[in-house]
Amino acid sequence: MKYLFFLVLPFLLACSQSKDQKISNINGYWEIAEIENEAGEVKAFTISQNIDFFEINPNGKGIRKKVQPNALGEFVTSNSSENIDVIEEDGLFKLQYSTALDTWIEIVKKATKEELVLINEAGIIYTYRKYKPLALE
């Protein structure tokens, strides 16, 4: 089933943006909105303590870092990050992540200014919304 999914996926993504547009849209802070597994079960998140920060250069190299917003509107972060290489292959736009311990790929299904959808190698779909700080009055 997983293989059929990856065979059909290029056709679903045929109406795609340019590489520069996608990179521009991916850059920034993203909050997980929902996760959908291979069986179609969806777990929605109304708020998340962890935010994913993406920074990809026009040459297709960059990082993803986990950060946590604090009450002052700043981000608390660790020194760890994942390296990113952008790959265009078989009509797909992919993010190849690497750390000292592992390498993996996610397919970019959608990358707009407000929504980012990534599919991992197991077929799990991660939908992100652009992070907006909570307004404390």
Short mmCIF file of C-alpha atoms in Angstrom, two decimals:
data_model
loop_
_atom_site.label_atom_id
_atom_site.label_comp_id
_atom_site.label_asym_id
_atom_site.label_seq_id
_atom_site.Cartn_x
_atom_site.Cartn_y
_atom_site.Cartn_z
CA MET A 1 0.00 0.00 0.00
CA LYS A 2 2.85 2.36 0.89
CA TYR A 3 4.45 1.85 -2.52
CA LEU A 4 1.20 2.60 -4.34
CA PHE A 5 0.94 5.81 -2.33
CA PHE A 6 4.38 6.97 -3.52
CA LEU A 7 3.57 6.01 -7.13
CA VAL A 8 0.37 8.09 -7.14
CA LEU A 9 1.82 11.00 -5.18
CA PRO A 10 3.62 12.69 -8.14
CA PHE A 11 0.31 12.99 -9.97
CA LEU A 12 -1.32 14.56 -6.93
CA LEU A 13 1.45 17.12 -6.75
CA ALA A 14 1.49 18.00 -10.45
CA CYS A 15 0.19 21.53 -9.84
CA SER A 16 3.23 22.62 -7.90
CA GLN A 17 5.05 25.82 -7.10
CA SER A 18 8.60 26.67 -8.12
CA LYS A 19 11.48 25.62 -5.87
CA ASP A 20 12.15 29.23 -4.81
CA GLN A 21 8.48 29.78 -3.89
CA LYS A 22 8.36 26.61 -1.80
CA ILE A 23 11.60 27.43 0.01
CA SER A 24 10.36 30.95 0.71
CA ASN A 25 7.07 29.59 2.07
CA ILE A 26 8.75 26.90 4.21
CA ASN A 27 11.12 29.31 5.96
CA GLY A 28 9.95 30.45 9.38
CA TYR A 29 8.16 29.13 12.45
CA TRP A 30 5.57 26.34 12.15
CA GLU A 31 3.19 24.81 14.69
CA ILE A 32 1.82 21.29 14.24
CA ALA A 33 -1.91 21.34 13.45
CA GLU A 34 -2.58 17.64 12.85
CA ILE A 35 -1.01 14.28 12.16
CA GLU A 36 -2.67 11.66 9.94
CA ASN A 37 -1.44 8.06 9.96
CA GLU A 38 -1.56 5.55 7.08
CA ALA A 39 -4.96 4.29 8.26
CA GLY A 40 -6.42 7.79 7.92
CA GLU A 41 -6.73 8.39 11.66
CA VAL A 42 -6.20 12.08 12.47
CA LYS A 43 -4.87 13.60 15.69
CA ALA A 44 -5.55 17.36 15.82
CA PHE A 45 -3.58 19.82 17.96
CA THR A 46 -5.09 23.12 19.08
CA ILE A 47 -1.83 24.34 20.61
CA SER A 48 1.71 23.01 20.80
CA GLN A 49 4.59 23.80 23.13
CA ASN A 50 7.15 22.94 20.46
CA ILE A 51 7.53 24.95 17.27
CA ASP A 52 9.57 23.88 14.23
CA PHE A 53 11.86 26.57 12.84
CA PHE A 54 12.95 26.11 9.21
CA GLU A 55 15.70 28.13 7.56
CA ILE A 56 16.59 27.07 4.02
CA ASN A 57 18.90 29.10 1.77
CA PRO A 58 18.15 29.64 -1.94
CA ASN A 59 20.83 27.00 -2.69
CA GLY A 60 18.60 24.37 -1.00
CA LYS A 61 20.62 23.87 2.19
CA GLY A 62 19.42 24.73 5.66
CA ILE A 63 18.31 23.60 9.10
CA ARG A 64 15.24 22.62 11.11
CA LYS A 65 15.28 23.37 14.81
CA LYS A 66 12.78 22.72 17.62
CA VAL A 67 12.07 25.83 19.69
CA GLN A 68 9.71 26.70 22.54
CA PRO A 69 8.08 30.12 22.85
CA ASN A 70 8.13 31.79 26.26
CA ALA A 71 5.91 34.44 27.88
CA LEU A 72 8.26 37.24 26.74
CA GLY A 73 7.69 36.42 23.08
CA GLU A 74 11.17 34.91 22.70
CA PHE A 75 12.17 31.34 21.87
CA VAL A 76 14.03 28.88 24.06
CA THR A 77 16.13 26.50 22.00
CA SER A 78 18.80 23.85 22.32
CA ASN A 79 22.02 23.66 20.34
CA SER A 80 20.78 20.68 18.31
CA SER A 81 19.35 21.01 14.83
CA GLU A 82 18.76 18.90 11.74
CA ASN A 83 20.54 19.72 8.49
CA ILE A 84 18.29 19.98 5.43
CA ASP A 85 19.06 19.39 1.76
CA VAL A 86 16.27 20.20 -0.70
CA ILE A 87 15.93 17.55 -3.42
CA GLU A 88 13.78 17.67 -6.55
CA GLU A 89 13.34 14.11 -7.78
CA ASP A 90 10.72 12.30 -9.88
CA GLY A 91 8.54 15.40 -9.88
CA LEU A 92 8.60 15.59 -6.09
CA PHE A 93 9.98 18.27 -3.80
CA LYS A 94 11.72 16.55 -0.86
CA LEU A 95 13.47 17.61 2.32
CA GLN A 96 16.36 15.31 3.25
CA TYR A 97 17.21 15.70 6.92
CA SER A 98 20.45 14.56 8.50
CA THR A 99 21.93 14.44 11.98
CA ALA A 100 25.03 12.71 13.30
CA LEU A 101 22.89 9.62 13.92
CA ASP A 102 20.33 9.40 11.10
CA THR A 103 19.14 10.54 7.66
CA TRP A 104 15.51 10.61 6.46
CA ILE A 105 13.30 12.23 3.83
CA GLU A 106 9.94 14.01 3.91
CA ILE A 107 7.95 14.96 0.81
CA VAL A 108 6.57 18.48 0.64
CA LYS A 109 2.93 18.04 -0.36
CA LYS A 110 1.99 21.69 0.20
CA ALA A 111 3.89 24.82 1.16
CA THR A 112 1.93 28.06 1.32
CA LYS A 113 2.43 31.10 3.53
CA GLU A 114 -0.11 29.69 6.03
CA GLU A 115 0.09 25.89 5.68
CA LEU A 116 2.86 23.32 5.35
CA VAL A 117 2.11 19.63 4.69
CA LEU A 118 4.91 17.04 4.89
CA ILE A 119 4.72 13.28 4.31
CA ASN A 120 7.34 11.02 5.85
CA GLU A 121 8.66 7.72 4.51
CA ALA A 122 6.06 5.75 6.50
CA GLY A 123 3.23 7.71 4.84
CA ILE A 124 2.38 9.77 7.93
CA ILE A 125 1.10 13.23 7.00
CA TYR A 126 2.12 16.21 9.15
CA THR A 127 0.08 19.38 8.66
CA TYR A 128 1.52 22.58 10.11
CA ARG A 129 0.05 26.05 10.48
CA LYS A 130 2.19 29.19 10.54
CA TYR A 131 3.06 29.98 14.15
CA LYS A 132 1.35 33.04 15.59
CA PRO A 133 2.33 34.13 19.11
CA LEU A 134 -0.43 34.20 21.70
CA ALA A 135 -1.57 37.74 22.43
CA LEU A 136 -1.26 38.29 26.18
CA GLU A 137 -3.03 41.41 27.37
#
